[in-house]
Amino acid sequence: MPISAGLLANADGGVVAAVARDPSGDWPTRLAAARLAAGMGVLGGAELKSLYAAAPTEAAPAFKSIALMVAPEFIRDKAARIAAEIAAAADFEGLYAASLLYADDIRALEGAVVPAQEARAFALARLAAGDAIGAERWLTASAPAMREGANDADLMRFIDLVGILSVLDSSGGERVAALANVAAAKPPVILPPAPSATDRNLAQLVGAAIGAAREGARGASALAAIAASDAAARGDAVAYAAMIESFAAAGLSDIVRRQHVERAIAAIYPEARAAVAAGAATPASAPDGMVPRLKPKRET
């Protein structure tokens, strides 16, 4: 019996990866599991690509088609197809999987002249992968179009991406913002929308995290962060906050930045925005749960 998407979404990472690797499974289910496992961090990019390469064409038509575009005359069509695959992602996990699948192609396209919309898509993919240098290059490529009179929707998305870049590399974000003549700031840290479970284990965990931070015990802080990660992954806001602060207290700032970036990118997607809006009080002037922002700065 085929495994439903709902069952996969609620399964542990090891189970999801096992489904992806199961040679007796049907290919659509295996590839869905592979994308999810990649987003969960339990399946690497090389293995994800190998699964897609082994799948029949009908299970991965876009990937197979793009893989055949090796001649120089196909470069624009290839860029457009990859950008479309990135744009088709419905959530962070899907985006992250696409960023892994097409990472080599996106790097190979650097320096090519592509429309600003495609350049922004490639920048988003590199941000999802934590590649600040690649993201800055693609945002830089799209900056002239933003400066010369893009519509407000495109400008606001560009500003969002520059803000996310600033989380990974504040200097890179400043350079791109100056080039495009926009004002961009780091996005706020977005807590999970689900209410905290007030159980004894969580209370003990938070207490341990506070104690470790107070004593400057980095190892204990890291352990507290790991202990909180399961509840945080289930949407517990208190556990998420404890995890992030414990990682910070442990000196693991790279992990904190990656979490910040992932949640900022996830908020781009409609379902994530709706969840945030449902779980947190927002000003009446902020429709759809979005934080009010200034209009983009333009040259006069």
mmCIF file of C-alpha atoms in Angstrom:
data_model
loop_
_atom_site.group_PDB
_atom_site.id
_atom_site.type_symbol
_atom_site.label_atom_id
_atom_site.label_comp_id
_atom_site.label_asym_id
_atom_site.label_seq_id
_atom_site.Cartn_x
_atom_site.Cartn_y
_atom_site.Cartn_z
ATOM 1 C CA MET A 1 0.000 0.000 0.000
ATOM 2 C CA PRO A 2 1.452 3.423 -0.929
ATOM 3 C CA ILE A 3 2.582 5.601 1.966
ATOM 4 C CA SER A 4 0.602 8.826 2.191
ATOM 5 C CA ALA A 5 2.234 12.244 2.345
ATOM 6 C CA GLY A 6 0.672 12.764 5.767
ATOM 7 C CA LEU A 7 2.348 9.675 7.167
ATOM 8 C CA LEU A 8 5.695 10.749 5.758
ATOM 9 C CA ALA A 9 5.359 14.248 7.187
ATOM 10 C CA ASN A 10 4.797 12.856 10.679
ATOM 11 C CA ALA A 11 7.517 10.200 10.525
ATOM 12 C CA ASP A 12 10.964 10.411 12.088
ATOM 13 C CA GLY A 13 13.861 11.358 9.849
ATOM 14 C CA GLY A 14 15.331 7.875 9.869
ATOM 15 C CA VAL A 15 12.040 6.373 8.731
ATOM 16 C CA VAL A 16 11.651 8.937 5.944
ATOM 17 C CA ALA A 17 15.185 8.266 4.706
ATOM 18 C CA ALA A 18 14.533 4.519 4.797
ATOM 19 C CA VAL A 19 11.437 4.976 2.619
ATOM 20 C CA ALA A 20 13.501 6.978 0.126
ATOM 21 C CA ARG A 21 16.109 4.220 -0.045
ATOM 22 C CA ASP A 22 13.677 1.305 -0.216
ATOM 23 C CA PRO A 23 14.176 -0.318 -3.647
ATOM 24 C CA SER A 24 10.772 -2.001 -3.419
ATOM 25 C CA GLY A 25 8.916 1.300 -3.089
ATOM 26 C CA ASP A 26 7.243 3.166 -5.923
ATOM 27 C CA TRP A 27 9.291 6.030 -7.309
ATOM 28 C CA PRO A 28 6.890 8.928 -6.612
ATOM 29 C CA THR A 29 6.809 7.952 -2.934
ATOM 30 C CA ARG A 30 10.556 7.418 -2.794
ATOM 31 C CA LEU A 31 11.270 10.820 -4.333
ATOM 32 C CA ALA A 32 8.764 12.546 -2.053
ATOM 33 C CA ALA A 33 10.472 10.893 0.905
ATOM 34 C CA ALA A 34 13.893 11.862 -0.452
ATOM 35 C CA ARG A 35 12.911 15.529 -0.704
ATOM 36 C CA LEU A 36 11.505 15.473 2.813
ATOM 37 C CA ALA A 37 14.539 13.633 4.186
ATOM 38 C CA ALA A 38 16.837 16.189 2.557
ATOM 39 C CA GLY A 39 14.868 18.992 4.181
ATOM 40 C CA MET A 40 15.174 17.211 7.524
ATOM 41 C CA GLY A 41 18.930 16.960 7.085
ATOM 42 C CA VAL A 42 19.074 13.161 7.077
ATOM 43 C CA LEU A 43 19.802 12.729 3.370
ATOM 44 C CA GLY A 44 22.558 14.596 1.558
ATOM 45 C CA GLY A 45 22.538 16.334 -1.779
ATOM 46 C CA ALA A 46 24.622 13.691 -3.546
ATOM 47 C CA GLU A 47 22.251 10.910 -2.518
ATOM 48 C CA LEU A 48 19.211 13.001 -3.421
ATOM 49 C CA LYS A 49 20.619 13.585 -6.901
ATOM 50 C CA SER A 50 21.503 9.920 -7.309
ATOM 51 C CA LEU A 51 17.935 8.910 -6.478
ATOM 52 C CA TYR A 52 16.551 11.373 -9.014
ATOM 53 C CA ALA A 53 19.053 10.169 -11.604
ATOM 54 C CA ALA A 54 17.997 6.550 -11.020
ATOM 55 C CA ALA A 55 14.269 7.300 -11.172
ATOM 56 C CA PRO A 56 12.337 6.743 -14.403
ATOM 57 C CA THR A 57 11.622 9.807 -16.506
ATOM 58 C CA GLU A 58 7.922 9.812 -15.670
ATOM 59 C CA ALA A 59 8.730 10.127 -11.945
ATOM 60 C CA ALA A 60 11.114 13.082 -12.364
ATOM 61 C CA PRO A 61 10.397 14.663 -15.762
ATOM 62 C CA ALA A 62 11.731 18.139 -14.975
ATOM 63 C CA PHE A 63 14.984 16.857 -13.476
ATOM 64 C CA LYS A 64 15.561 14.535 -16.424
ATOM 65 C CA SER A 65 14.795 17.263 -18.948
ATOM 66 C CA ILE A 66 17.142 19.744 -17.278
ATOM 67 C CA ALA A 67 19.898 17.131 -17.075
ATOM 68 C CA LEU A 68 19.800 16.774 -20.863
ATOM 69 C CA MET A 69 20.378 20.499 -21.429
ATOM 70 C CA VAL A 70 24.153 20.360 -21.674
ATOM 71 C CA ALA A 71 24.795 22.252 -24.913
ATOM 72 C CA PRO A 72 25.630 25.986 -24.612
ATOM 73 C CA GLU A 73 22.664 26.965 -26.775
ATOM 74 C CA PHE A 74 20.323 25.601 -24.090
ATOM 75 C CA ILE A 75 21.700 27.770 -21.278
ATOM 76 C CA ARG A 76 18.794 30.236 -21.200
ATOM 77 C CA ASP A 77 16.174 27.511 -21.390
ATOM 78 C CA LYS A 78 18.006 25.579 -18.688
ATOM 79 C CA ALA A 79 18.147 28.603 -16.401
ATOM 80 C CA ALA A 80 14.433 29.220 -16.904
ATOM 81 C CA ARG A 81 13.546 25.597 -16.136
ATOM 82 C CA ILE A 82 15.636 25.532 -12.960
ATOM 83 C CA ALA A 83 14.163 28.839 -11.798
ATOM 84 C CA ALA A 84 10.685 27.427 -12.420
ATOM 85 C CA GLU A 85 11.499 24.368 -10.301
ATOM 86 C CA ILE A 86 12.667 26.609 -7.466
ATOM 87 C CA ALA A 87 9.546 28.760 -7.773
ATOM 88 C CA ALA A 88 7.360 25.638 -7.670
ATOM 89 C CA ALA A 89 8.499 24.791 -4.129
ATOM 90 C CA ALA A 90 5.604 25.048 -1.691
ATOM 91 C CA ASP A 91 7.643 25.219 1.517
ATOM 92 C CA PHE A 92 11.176 25.467 2.841
ATOM 93 C CA GLU A 93 11.743 21.718 2.612
ATOM 94 C CA GLY A 94 10.832 21.706 -1.080
ATOM 95 C CA LEU A 95 13.017 24.729 -1.718
ATOM 96 C CA TYR A 96 15.942 23.157 0.113
ATOM 97 C CA ALA A 97 15.598 19.955 -1.907
ATOM 98 C CA ALA A 98 15.586 21.962 -5.149
ATOM 99 C CA SER A 99 18.627 23.911 -3.971
ATOM 100 C CA LEU A 100 20.495 20.627 -3.489
ATOM 101 C CA LEU A 101 19.318 19.073 -6.747
ATOM 102 C CA TYR A 102 20.380 22.032 -8.862
ATOM 103 C CA ALA A 103 23.296 23.387 -6.807
ATOM 104 C CA ASP A 104 25.916 22.482 -9.421
ATOM 105 C CA ASP A 105 23.790 23.880 -12.241
ATOM 106 C CA ILE A 106 23.218 27.170 -10.415
ATOM 107 C CA ARG A 107 26.936 27.523 -9.746
ATOM 108 C CA ALA A 108 27.663 26.789 -13.413
ATOM 109 C CA LEU A 109 25.227 29.524 -14.449
ATOM 110 C CA GLU A 110 27.053 32.225 -12.469
ATOM 111 C CA GLY A 111 28.083 34.964 -14.859
ATOM 112 C CA ALA A 112 25.330 34.168 -17.345
ATOM 113 C CA VAL A 113 22.880 36.937 -18.160
ATOM 114 C CA VAL A 114 19.449 35.886 -16.892
ATOM 115 C CA PRO A 115 16.273 37.843 -16.105
ATOM 116 C CA ALA A 116 16.131 39.411 -12.645
ATOM 117 C CA GLN A 117 13.319 37.085 -11.580
ATOM 118 C CA GLU A 118 15.462 34.035 -12.316
ATOM 119 C CA ALA A 119 18.459 35.586 -10.572
ATOM 120 C CA ARG A 120 16.319 36.105 -7.459
ATOM 121 C CA ALA A 121 15.195 32.477 -7.602
ATOM 122 C CA PHE A 122 18.808 31.327 -7.714
ATOM 123 C CA ALA A 123 19.654 33.661 -4.826
ATOM 124 C CA LEU A 124 16.825 32.162 -2.779
ATOM 125 C CA ALA A 125 18.099 28.653 -3.487
ATOM 126 C CA ARG A 126 21.611 29.585 -2.387
ATOM 127 C CA LEU A 127 20.242 31.224 0.763
ATOM 128 C CA ALA A 128 18.363 28.026 1.582
ATOM 129 C CA ALA A 129 21.637 26.134 1.227
ATOM 130 C CA GLY A 130 23.446 28.615 3.476
ATOM 131 C CA ASP A 131 25.667 29.908 0.656
ATOM 132 C CA ALA A 132 26.026 33.631 1.365
ATOM 133 C CA ILE A 133 28.604 34.173 -1.395
ATOM 134 C CA GLY A 134 26.469 32.587 -4.102
ATOM 135 C CA ALA A 135 23.346 34.377 -2.888
ATOM 136 C CA GLU A 136 25.134 37.731 -2.948
ATOM 137 C CA ARG A 137 26.309 37.144 -6.514
ATOM 138 C CA TRP A 138 22.799 36.432 -7.758
ATOM 139 C CA LEU A 139 21.246 39.305 -5.822
ATOM 140 C CA THR A 140 23.944 41.572 -7.224
ATOM 141 C CA ALA A 141 23.007 40.381 -10.713
ATOM 142 C CA SER A 142 19.365 41.312 -10.125
ATOM 143 C CA ALA A 143 20.096 44.624 -8.358
ATOM 144 C CA PRO A 144 20.232 46.839 -11.488
ATOM 145 C CA ALA A 145 16.713 45.786 -12.475
ATOM 146 C CA MET A 146 15.499 46.613 -8.970
ATOM 147 C CA ARG A 147 17.181 49.996 -9.100
ATOM 148 C CA GLU A 148 15.816 50.860 -12.521
ATOM 149 C CA GLY A 149 12.140 50.567 -11.663
ATOM 150 C CA ALA A 150 10.866 47.131 -10.697
ATOM 151 C CA ASN A 151 7.290 46.845 -9.490
ATOM 152 C CA ASP A 152 6.628 46.984 -5.757
ATOM 153 C CA ALA A 153 5.995 43.239 -5.398
ATOM 154 C CA ASP A 154 9.353 42.375 -6.957
ATOM 155 C CA LEU A 155 11.101 45.042 -4.904
ATOM 156 C CA MET A 156 9.626 43.789 -1.653
ATOM 157 C CA ARG A 157 10.659 40.209 -2.425
ATOM 158 C CA PHE A 158 14.148 41.451 -3.303
ATOM 159 C CA ILE A 159 14.320 43.360 -0.012
ATOM 160 C CA ASP A 160 13.213 40.228 1.852
ATOM 161 C CA LEU A 161 16.055 38.266 0.272
ATOM 162 C CA VAL A 162 18.623 40.960 1.012
ATOM 163 C CA GLY A 163 17.461 40.940 4.627
ATOM 164 C CA ILE A 164 17.871 37.169 4.807
ATOM 165 C CA LEU A 165 21.329 37.475 3.247
ATOM 166 C CA SER A 166 22.179 39.935 6.023
ATOM 167 C CA VAL A 167 21.595 37.174 8.577
ATOM 168 C CA LEU A 168 24.273 35.043 6.913
ATOM 169 C CA ASP A 169 26.581 37.911 5.977
ATOM 170 C CA SER A 170 25.732 41.413 7.152
ATOM 171 C CA SER A 171 28.411 42.999 4.942
ATOM 172 C CA GLY A 172 27.084 41.201 1.872
ATOM 173 C CA GLY A 173 23.571 42.393 2.631
ATOM 174 C CA GLU A 174 24.805 45.963 2.977
ATOM 175 C CA ARG A 175 26.660 45.785 -0.339
ATOM 176 C CA VAL A 176 23.636 44.515 -2.247
ATOM 177 C CA ALA A 177 21.289 47.006 -0.569
ATOM 178 C CA ALA A 178 23.590 49.885 -1.504
ATOM 179 C CA LEU A 179 23.888 48.668 -5.084
ATOM 180 C CA ALA A 180 20.110 48.399 -5.480
ATOM 181 C CA ASN A 181 19.477 51.603 -3.502
ATOM 182 C CA VAL A 182 17.116 49.945 -1.046
ATOM 183 C CA ALA A 183 16.884 49.820 2.723
ATOM 184 C CA ALA A 184 16.907 46.270 4.033
ATOM 185 C CA ALA A 185 17.075 44.895 7.560
ATOM 186 C CA LYS A 186 17.475 41.446 9.034
ATOM 187 C CA PRO A 187 14.081 39.726 9.379
ATOM 188 C CA PRO A 188 12.737 39.233 12.895
ATOM 189 C CA VAL A 189 13.176 35.855 14.539
ATOM 190 C CA ILE A 190 9.896 34.011 13.968
ATOM 191 C CA LEU A 191 8.835 31.647 16.727
ATOM 192 C CA PRO A 192 6.742 28.563 15.945
ATOM 193 C CA PRO A 193 3.003 29.276 16.127
ATOM 194 C CA ALA A 194 2.033 26.288 18.274
ATOM 195 C CA PRO A 195 1.551 26.937 21.998
ATOM 196 C CA SER A 196 4.029 25.490 24.434
ATOM 197 C CA ALA A 197 3.284 22.199 26.140
ATOM 198 C CA THR A 198 3.532 22.895 29.852
ATOM 199 C CA ASP A 199 4.843 19.526 30.942
ATOM 200 C CA ARG A 200 7.420 18.600 33.554
ATOM 201 C CA ASN A 201 10.066 17.582 31.022
ATOM 202 C CA LEU A 202 9.953 20.925 29.244
ATOM 203 C CA ALA A 203 10.113 22.809 32.524
ATOM 204 C CA GLN A 204 13.185 20.825 33.556
ATOM 205 C CA LEU A 205 14.762 21.381 30.158
ATOM 206 C CA VAL A 206 14.269 25.145 30.289
ATOM 207 C CA GLY A 207 15.649 25.196 33.810
ATOM 208 C CA ALA A 208 18.716 23.265 32.694
ATOM 209 C CA ALA A 209 19.224 25.627 29.759
ATOM 210 C CA ILE A 210 19.055 28.688 32.005
ATOM 211 C CA GLY A 211 21.409 27.123 34.527
ATOM 212 C CA ALA A 212 23.953 26.146 31.882
ATOM 213 C CA ALA A 213 23.898 29.636 30.375
ATOM 214 C CA ARG A 214 24.268 31.251 33.803
ATOM 215 C CA GLU A 215 27.283 29.095 34.607
ATOM 216 C CA GLY A 216 28.859 29.532 31.178
ATOM 217 C CA ALA A 217 28.852 25.769 30.647
ATOM 218 C CA ARG A 218 28.979 25.553 26.857
ATOM 219 C CA GLY A 219 28.824 21.781 26.688
ATOM 220 C CA ALA A 220 25.746 21.677 28.901
ATOM 221 C CA SER A 221 24.141 24.447 26.835
ATOM 222 C CA ALA A 222 24.687 22.442 23.649
ATOM 223 C CA LEU A 223 23.146 19.365 25.268
ATOM 224 C CA ALA A 224 20.155 21.427 26.408
ATOM 225 C CA ALA A 225 19.703 22.714 22.851
ATOM 226 C CA ILE A 226 19.765 19.192 21.449
ATOM 227 C CA ALA A 227 17.311 18.024 24.106
ATOM 228 C CA ALA A 228 14.924 20.842 23.154
ATOM 229 C CA SER A 229 15.159 20.195 19.425
ATOM 230 C CA ASP A 230 12.488 17.473 19.250
ATOM 231 C CA ALA A 231 9.825 19.616 20.909
ATOM 232 C CA ALA A 232 10.976 22.611 18.853
ATOM 233 C CA ALA A 233 10.551 20.613 15.650
ATOM 234 C CA ARG A 234 6.989 19.795 16.731
ATOM 235 C CA GLY A 235 6.216 23.514 16.920
ATOM 236 C CA ASP A 236 6.710 24.269 20.599
ATOM 237 C CA ALA A 237 7.611 27.952 20.840
ATOM 238 C CA VAL A 238 9.176 27.728 24.304
ATOM 239 C CA ALA A 239 11.291 24.735 23.319
ATOM 240 C CA TYR A 240 12.372 26.539 20.144
ATOM 241 C CA ALA A 241 13.422 29.626 22.102
ATOM 242 C CA ALA A 242 15.288 27.451 24.610
ATOM 243 C CA MET A 243 17.030 25.610 21.779
ATOM 244 C CA ILE A 244 18.144 28.792 20.008
ATOM 245 C CA GLU A 245 19.356 30.525 23.155
ATOM 246 C CA SER A 246 21.173 27.388 24.284
ATOM 247 C CA PHE A 247 22.952 27.053 20.953
ATOM 248 C CA ALA A 248 23.943 30.715 21.242
ATOM 249 C CA ALA A 249 25.179 30.200 24.810
ATOM 250 C CA ALA A 250 27.211 27.233 23.563
ATOM 251 C CA GLY A 251 28.943 29.496 21.046
ATOM 252 C CA LEU A 252 27.317 27.771 18.066
ATOM 253 C CA SER A 253 26.370 30.967 16.258
ATOM 254 C CA ASP A 254 26.408 29.309 12.823
ATOM 255 C CA ILE A 255 23.539 27.039 13.859
ATOM 256 C CA VAL A 256 21.623 30.020 15.228
ATOM 257 C CA ARG A 257 22.055 31.896 11.944
ATOM 258 C CA ARG A 258 20.959 28.880 9.905
ATOM 259 C CA GLN A 259 17.830 28.500 12.027
ATOM 260 C CA HIS A 260 17.084 32.203 11.602
ATOM 261 C CA VAL A 261 17.496 31.921 7.829
ATOM 262 C CA GLU A 262 15.357 28.795 7.561
ATOM 263 C CA ARG A 263 12.470 30.314 9.486
ATOM 264 C CA ALA A 264 12.721 33.597 7.572
ATOM 265 C CA ILE A 265 12.585 31.742 4.249
ATOM 266 C CA ALA A 266 9.770 29.488 5.472
ATOM 267 C CA ALA A 267 7.726 32.604 6.260
ATOM 268 C CA ILE A 268 7.814 33.536 2.565
ATOM 269 C CA TYR A 269 5.430 30.700 1.774
ATOM 270 C CA PRO A 270 1.673 31.271 2.190
ATOM 271 C CA GLU A 271 0.993 28.328 4.503
ATOM 272 C CA ALA A 272 3.830 29.366 6.801
ATOM 273 C CA ARG A 273 2.569 32.945 6.890
ATOM 274 C CA ALA A 274 -0.923 31.723 7.749
ATOM 275 C CA ALA A 275 0.451 29.590 10.570
ATOM 276 C CA VAL A 276 2.399 32.503 11.980
ATOM 277 C CA ALA A 277 -0.660 34.739 11.736
ATOM 278 C CA ALA A 278 -2.802 32.177 13.536
ATOM 279 C CA GLY A 279 -0.289 31.631 16.297
ATOM 280 C CA ALA A 280 0.818 35.135 17.128
ATOM 281 C CA ALA A 281 -0.929 38.437 17.732
ATOM 282 C CA THR A 282 -0.229 40.898 14.945
ATOM 283 C CA PRO A 283 -1.108 44.572 14.555
ATOM 284 C CA ALA A 284 -4.405 45.314 12.851
ATOM 285 C CA SER A 285 -2.450 47.132 10.162
ATOM 286 C CA ALA A 286 -0.519 43.969 9.291
ATOM 287 C CA PRO A 287 -2.753 41.806 7.065
ATOM 288 C CA ASP A 288 -1.937 38.113 6.689
ATOM 289 C CA GLY A 289 0.341 38.199 9.715
ATOM 290 C CA MET A 290 3.089 40.117 7.949
ATOM 291 C CA VAL A 291 5.120 42.703 9.833
ATOM 292 C CA PRO A 292 4.568 46.220 8.431
ATOM 293 C CA ARG A 293 7.545 47.414 6.391
ATOM 294 C CA LEU A 294 8.569 50.719 4.913
ATOM 295 C CA LYS A 295 8.175 51.188 1.210
ATOM 296 C CA PRO A 296 11.407 50.519 -0.673
ATOM 297 C CA LYS A 297 13.745 53.459 -0.943
ATOM 298 C CA ARG A 298 13.944 54.801 -4.483
ATOM 299 C CA GLU A 299 16.161 57.371 -6.114
ATOM 300 C CA THR A 300 14.583 60.757 -6.603
#
